[in-house]
């Protein structure tokens, strides 16, 4: 759901059913952009001033053993760059036992680009990514990894990770 205050009342809109793990940002025109996990995929919704536009960024075939869910798109963090282009960090599990990848997606010239940031070999699924963009638009991601608090950045020559605190 998306809720906003119109000056008198809270206005609530349902964007999708079964959504979870969301992150919101406002563009330069104060229109909301929302990244969320729903319908077993990583999704992106943007308000163009009149209607919501929905995109599926990634839908994986990695399912829980009972086929009940696909967790691609958990622990999302959304940021917009100076051109209002979206950047998203998130977790994509490979299997039910906590193996997976921290990923980064960004939109360029109408297409989504998805990058693997770092593997997760064992976790309890509580990866909690947090994304920031520096003044050059380079992504910086903090997350909970196998060895504790991890910091990852990419300045153009690939992802580099460091353990900040075990």
PDB file of C-alpha atoms in Angstrom:
ATOM      1  CA  UNK A   1       0.000   0.000   0.000  1.00  0.00           C
ATOM      2  CA  UNK A   2       0.990   3.587  -0.454  1.00  0.00           C
ATOM      3  CA  UNK A   3      -0.359   6.215   1.948  1.00  0.00           C
ATOM      4  CA  UNK A   4       0.040   9.976   1.831  1.00  0.00           C
ATOM      5  CA  UNK A   5      -1.396  12.946   3.680  1.00  0.00           C
ATOM      6  CA  UNK A   6      -3.431  15.280   1.449  1.00  0.00           C
ATOM      7  CA  UNK A   7      -3.557  18.044   4.081  1.00  0.00           C
ATOM      8  CA  UNK A   8      -6.835  16.808   5.579  1.00  0.00           C
ATOM      9  CA  UNK A   9      -6.851  13.000   5.429  1.00  0.00           C
ATOM     10  CA  UNK A  10      -4.615  10.027   4.860  1.00  0.00           C
ATOM     11  CA  UNK A  11      -5.164   8.649   1.356  1.00  0.00           C
ATOM     12  CA  UNK A  12      -4.294   4.957   0.968  1.00  0.00           C
ATOM     13  CA  UNK A  13      -3.830   3.102  -2.311  1.00  0.00           C
ATOM     14  CA  UNK A  14      -3.323  -0.644  -2.685  1.00  0.00           C
ATOM     15  CA  UNK A  15      -0.534  -1.279  -5.178  1.00  0.00           C
ATOM     16  CA  UNK A  16      -0.302  -5.068  -4.986  1.00  0.00           C
ATOM     17  CA  UNK A  17      -1.389  -7.947  -2.817  1.00  0.00           C
ATOM     18  CA  UNK A  18       1.109 -10.022  -0.900  1.00  0.00           C
ATOM     19  CA  UNK A  19       3.781  -7.332  -0.981  1.00  0.00           C
ATOM     20  CA  UNK A  20       6.523  -7.115   1.596  1.00  0.00           C
ATOM     21  CA  UNK A  21      10.000  -5.635   2.173  1.00  0.00           C
ATOM     22  CA  UNK A  22       9.517  -2.221   0.591  1.00  0.00           C
ATOM     23  CA  UNK A  23      11.536   0.962   0.212  1.00  0.00           C
ATOM     24  CA  UNK A  24      10.276   4.360  -0.962  1.00  0.00           C
ATOM     25  CA  UNK A  25      11.910   7.441  -2.482  1.00  0.00           C
ATOM     26  CA  UNK A  26      10.510  10.683  -3.889  1.00  0.00           C
ATOM     27  CA  UNK A  27      11.648  11.935  -7.280  1.00  0.00           C
ATOM     28  CA  UNK A  28      12.496  15.571  -8.078  1.00  0.00           C
ATOM     29  CA  UNK A  29       8.763  16.267  -8.637  1.00  0.00           C
ATOM     30  CA  UNK A  30       7.871  14.676  -5.273  1.00  0.00           C
ATOM     31  CA  UNK A  31       6.271  11.678  -6.990  1.00  0.00           C
ATOM     32  CA  UNK A  32       6.709   8.412  -5.079  1.00  0.00           C
ATOM     33  CA  UNK A  33       8.781   5.507  -6.320  1.00  0.00           C
ATOM     34  CA  UNK A  34       8.499   2.203  -4.468  1.00  0.00           C
ATOM     35  CA  UNK A  35      10.597  -0.957  -4.734  1.00  0.00           C
ATOM     36  CA  UNK A  36       8.958  -4.000  -3.151  1.00  0.00           C
ATOM     37  CA  UNK A  37       8.855  -7.775  -2.956  1.00  0.00           C
ATOM     38  CA  UNK A  38       5.523  -9.098  -4.170  1.00  0.00           C
ATOM     39  CA  UNK A  39       4.063 -11.799  -6.406  1.00  0.00           C
ATOM     40  CA  UNK A  40       7.280 -13.745  -5.800  1.00  0.00           C
ATOM     41  CA  UNK A  41       9.509 -11.136  -7.488  1.00  0.00           C
ATOM     42  CA  UNK A  42      11.330  -7.821  -7.090  1.00  0.00           C
ATOM     43  CA  UNK A  43       9.018  -5.046  -8.312  1.00  0.00           C
ATOM     44  CA  UNK A  44       9.199  -1.323  -8.934  1.00  0.00           C
ATOM     45  CA  UNK A  45       6.254   1.088  -8.965  1.00  0.00           C
ATOM     46  CA  UNK A  46       6.411   4.732  -9.994  1.00  0.00           C
ATOM     47  CA  UNK A  47       3.697   7.373  -9.876  1.00  0.00           C
ATOM     48  CA  UNK A  48       3.701   9.546 -13.016  1.00  0.00           C
ATOM     49  CA  UNK A  49       1.305  12.149 -11.579  1.00  0.00           C
ATOM     50  CA  UNK A  50      -1.822  10.342 -12.797  1.00  0.00           C
ATOM     51  CA  UNK A  51      -1.266   6.588 -12.477  1.00  0.00           C
ATOM     52  CA  UNK A  52       1.052   3.902 -11.150  1.00  0.00           C
ATOM     53  CA  UNK A  53       3.470   2.245 -13.554  1.00  0.00           C
ATOM     54  CA  UNK A  54       4.630  -1.232 -12.506  1.00  0.00           C
ATOM     55  CA  UNK A  55       7.734  -3.149 -13.541  1.00  0.00           C
ATOM     56  CA  UNK A  56       9.060  -6.566 -12.571  1.00  0.00           C
ATOM     57  CA  UNK A  57      12.808  -6.210 -12.120  1.00  0.00           C
ATOM     58  CA  UNK A  58      13.695  -9.818 -11.337  1.00  0.00           C
ATOM     59  CA  UNK A  59      11.723 -13.008 -10.910  1.00  0.00           C
ATOM     60  CA  UNK A  60      13.769 -16.021  -9.942  1.00  0.00           C
ATOM     61  CA  UNK A  61      13.039 -19.713 -10.220  1.00  0.00           C
ATOM     62  CA  UNK A  62      14.624 -20.402  -6.807  1.00  0.00           C
ATOM     63  CA  UNK A  63      11.776 -21.514  -4.587  1.00  0.00           C
ATOM     64  CA  UNK A  64      11.398 -22.808  -1.056  1.00  0.00           C
ATOM     65  CA  UNK A  65      11.312 -26.614  -0.782  1.00  0.00           C
ATOM     66  CA  UNK A  66       7.534 -26.515  -0.367  1.00  0.00           C
ATOM     67  CA  UNK A  67       7.277 -24.205  -3.432  1.00  0.00           C
ATOM     68  CA  UNK A  68       5.562 -21.600  -1.254  1.00  0.00           C
ATOM     69  CA  UNK A  69       7.692 -18.574  -2.116  1.00  0.00           C
ATOM     70  CA  UNK A  70      10.528 -17.139  -4.118  1.00  0.00           C
ATOM     71  CA  UNK A  71      12.379 -14.603  -2.015  1.00  0.00           C
ATOM     72  CA  UNK A  72      14.054 -12.617  -4.803  1.00  0.00           C
ATOM     73  CA  UNK A  73      13.771  -9.046  -3.643  1.00  0.00           C
ATOM     74  CA  UNK A  74      13.992  -9.285   0.130  1.00  0.00           C
ATOM     75  CA  UNK A  75      15.695  -6.609   2.262  1.00  0.00           C
ATOM     76  CA  UNK A  76      15.361  -3.820  -0.313  1.00  0.00           C
ATOM     77  CA  UNK A  77      16.889  -0.353  -0.300  1.00  0.00           C
ATOM     78  CA  UNK A  78      15.919   2.188  -3.001  1.00  0.00           C
ATOM     79  CA  UNK A  79      17.676   5.416  -3.940  1.00  0.00           C
ATOM     80  CA  UNK A  80      17.182   7.811  -6.870  1.00  0.00           C
ATOM     81  CA  UNK A  81      20.138   9.508  -8.529  1.00  0.00           C
ATOM     82  CA  UNK A  82      20.262  13.146  -9.692  1.00  0.00           C
ATOM     83  CA  UNK A  83      18.413  12.161 -12.899  1.00  0.00           C
ATOM     84  CA  UNK A  84      15.675  10.370 -10.888  1.00  0.00           C
ATOM     85  CA  UNK A  85      16.921   6.991 -12.133  1.00  0.00           C
ATOM     86  CA  UNK A  86      16.292   4.200  -9.603  1.00  0.00           C
ATOM     87  CA  UNK A  87      19.012   2.162  -7.881  1.00  0.00           C
ATOM     88  CA  UNK A  88      18.107  -0.802  -5.668  1.00  0.00           C
ATOM     89  CA  UNK A  89      20.056  -3.142  -3.404  1.00  0.00           C
ATOM     90  CA  UNK A  90      18.424  -6.410  -2.315  1.00  0.00           C
ATOM     91  CA  UNK A  91      18.910 -10.038  -1.360  1.00  0.00           C
ATOM     92  CA  UNK A  92      18.310 -12.982  -3.698  1.00  0.00           C
ATOM     93  CA  UNK A  93      18.476 -16.380  -1.957  1.00  0.00           C
ATOM     94  CA  UNK A  94      19.536 -19.414  -3.953  1.00  0.00           C
ATOM     95  CA  UNK A  95      18.050 -21.959  -1.591  1.00  0.00           C
ATOM     96  CA  UNK A  96      16.104 -22.377   1.588  1.00  0.00           C
ATOM     97  CA  UNK A  97      19.230 -22.788   3.751  1.00  0.00           C
ATOM     98  CA  UNK A  98      20.438 -19.202   3.494  1.00  0.00           C
ATOM     99  CA  UNK A  99      22.773 -19.236   0.506  1.00  0.00           C
ATOM    100  CA  UNK A 100      22.276 -16.411  -1.962  1.00  0.00           C
ATOM    101  CA  UNK A 101      23.546 -13.135  -3.321  1.00  0.00           C
ATOM    102  CA  UNK A 102      23.399  -9.489  -2.424  1.00  0.00           C
ATOM    103  CA  UNK A 103      22.426  -7.777  -5.675  1.00  0.00           C
ATOM    104  CA  UNK A 104      22.253  -4.304  -7.121  1.00  0.00           C
ATOM    105  CA  UNK A 105      19.834  -3.206  -9.860  1.00  0.00           C
ATOM    106  CA  UNK A 106      19.701   0.107 -11.663  1.00  0.00           C
ATOM    107  CA  UNK A 107      17.782   1.444 -14.597  1.00  0.00           C
ATOM    108  CA  UNK A 108      19.571   2.918 -17.560  1.00  0.00           C
ATOM    109  CA  UNK A 109      18.018   4.022 -20.865  1.00  0.00           C
ATOM    110  CA  UNK A 110      14.806   2.149 -20.119  1.00  0.00           C
ATOM    111  CA  UNK A 111      16.388  -1.189 -19.184  1.00  0.00           C
ATOM    112  CA  UNK A 112      17.210  -2.712 -15.813  1.00  0.00           C
ATOM    113  CA  UNK A 113      20.781  -3.830 -15.206  1.00  0.00           C
ATOM    114  CA  UNK A 114      21.302  -6.389 -12.428  1.00  0.00           C
ATOM    115  CA  UNK A 115      24.699  -7.040 -10.827  1.00  0.00           C
ATOM    116  CA  UNK A 116      25.842  -9.607  -8.257  1.00  0.00           C
ATOM    117  CA  UNK A 117      27.514  -7.716  -5.432  1.00  0.00           C
ATOM    118  CA  UNK A 118      28.623 -10.611  -3.217  1.00  0.00           C
ATOM    119  CA  UNK A 119      27.679 -14.176  -2.357  1.00  0.00           C
ATOM    120  CA  UNK A 120      26.138 -15.179   0.948  1.00  0.00           C
ATOM    121  CA  UNK A 121      27.204 -18.703   1.912  1.00  0.00           C
ATOM    122  CA  UNK A 122      25.152 -19.052   5.057  1.00  0.00           C
ATOM    123  CA  UNK A 123      22.737 -16.707   6.757  1.00  0.00           C
ATOM    124  CA  UNK A 124      19.503 -16.616   8.649  1.00  0.00           C
ATOM    125  CA  UNK A 125      18.006 -14.520   5.806  1.00  0.00           C
ATOM    126  CA  UNK A 126      18.293 -11.236   7.738  1.00  0.00           C
ATOM    127  CA  UNK A 127      20.592  -9.551   5.246  1.00  0.00           C
ATOM    128  CA  UNK A 128      19.161  -5.999   5.549  1.00  0.00           C
ATOM    129  CA  UNK A 129      20.802  -4.113   2.679  1.00  0.00           C
ATOM    130  CA  UNK A 130      21.213  -0.344   2.841  1.00  0.00           C
ATOM    131  CA  UNK A 131      22.154   1.589  -0.299  1.00  0.00           C
ATOM    132  CA  UNK A 132      23.723   5.007  -0.737  1.00  0.00           C
ATOM    133  CA  UNK A 133      24.949   6.850  -3.830  1.00  0.00           C
ATOM    134  CA  UNK A 134      27.986   9.122  -3.660  1.00  0.00           C
ATOM    135  CA  UNK A 135      28.299  12.468  -5.471  1.00  0.00           C
ATOM    136  CA  UNK A 136      29.522  10.636  -8.597  1.00  0.00           C
ATOM    137  CA  UNK A 137      26.516   8.274  -8.568  1.00  0.00           C
ATOM    138  CA  UNK A 138      28.587   5.274  -7.444  1.00  0.00           C
ATOM    139  CA  UNK A 139      26.709   2.751  -5.279  1.00  0.00           C
ATOM    140  CA  UNK A 140      27.713   1.934  -1.704  1.00  0.00           C
ATOM    141  CA  UNK A 141      25.941  -0.928   0.059  1.00  0.00           C
ATOM    142  CA  UNK A 142      26.057  -2.003   3.685  1.00  0.00           C
ATOM    143  CA  UNK A 143      24.575  -5.377   4.584  1.00  0.00           C
ATOM    144  CA  UNK A 144      24.717  -8.210   7.064  1.00  0.00           C
ATOM    145  CA  UNK A 145      26.831 -10.953   5.545  1.00  0.00           C
ATOM    146  CA  UNK A 146      28.513 -14.195   6.544  1.00  0.00           C
ATOM    147  CA  UNK A 147      31.243 -12.393   8.486  1.00  0.00           C
ATOM    148  CA  UNK A 148      29.172  -9.591  10.032  1.00  0.00           C
ATOM    149  CA  UNK A 149      28.634  -6.044   8.814  1.00  0.00           C
ATOM    150  CA  UNK A 150      29.889  -5.783   5.222  1.00  0.00           C
ATOM    151  CA  UNK A 151      30.536  -2.666   3.149  1.00  0.00           C
ATOM    152  CA  UNK A 152      30.532  -2.978  -0.651  1.00  0.00           C
ATOM    153  CA  UNK A 153      31.241  -0.394  -3.312  1.00  0.00           C
ATOM    154  CA  UNK A 154      31.697  -0.252  -7.059  1.00  0.00           C
ATOM    155  CA  UNK A 155      33.518   2.686  -8.609  1.00  0.00           C
ATOM    156  CA  UNK A 156      33.551   1.211 -12.105  1.00  0.00           C
ATOM    157  CA  UNK A 157      36.027  -1.658 -11.927  1.00  0.00           C
ATOM    158  CA  UNK A 158      33.902  -4.203 -10.068  1.00  0.00           C
ATOM    159  CA  UNK A 159      32.537  -4.743  -6.606  1.00  0.00           C
ATOM    160  CA  UNK A 160      34.885  -4.608  -3.616  1.00  0.00           C
ATOM    161  CA  UNK A 161      33.732  -5.749  -0.166  1.00  0.00           C
ATOM    162  CA  UNK A 162      35.164  -5.217   3.308  1.00  0.00           C
ATOM    163  CA  UNK A 163      34.152  -6.637   6.672  1.00  0.00           C
ATOM    164  CA  UNK A 164      33.490  -3.641   8.914  1.00  0.00           C
ATOM    165  CA  UNK A 165      32.581  -5.506  12.101  1.00  0.00           C
ATOM    166  CA  UNK A 166      32.371  -9.223  12.811  1.00  0.00           C
TER     167      UNK A 166
END
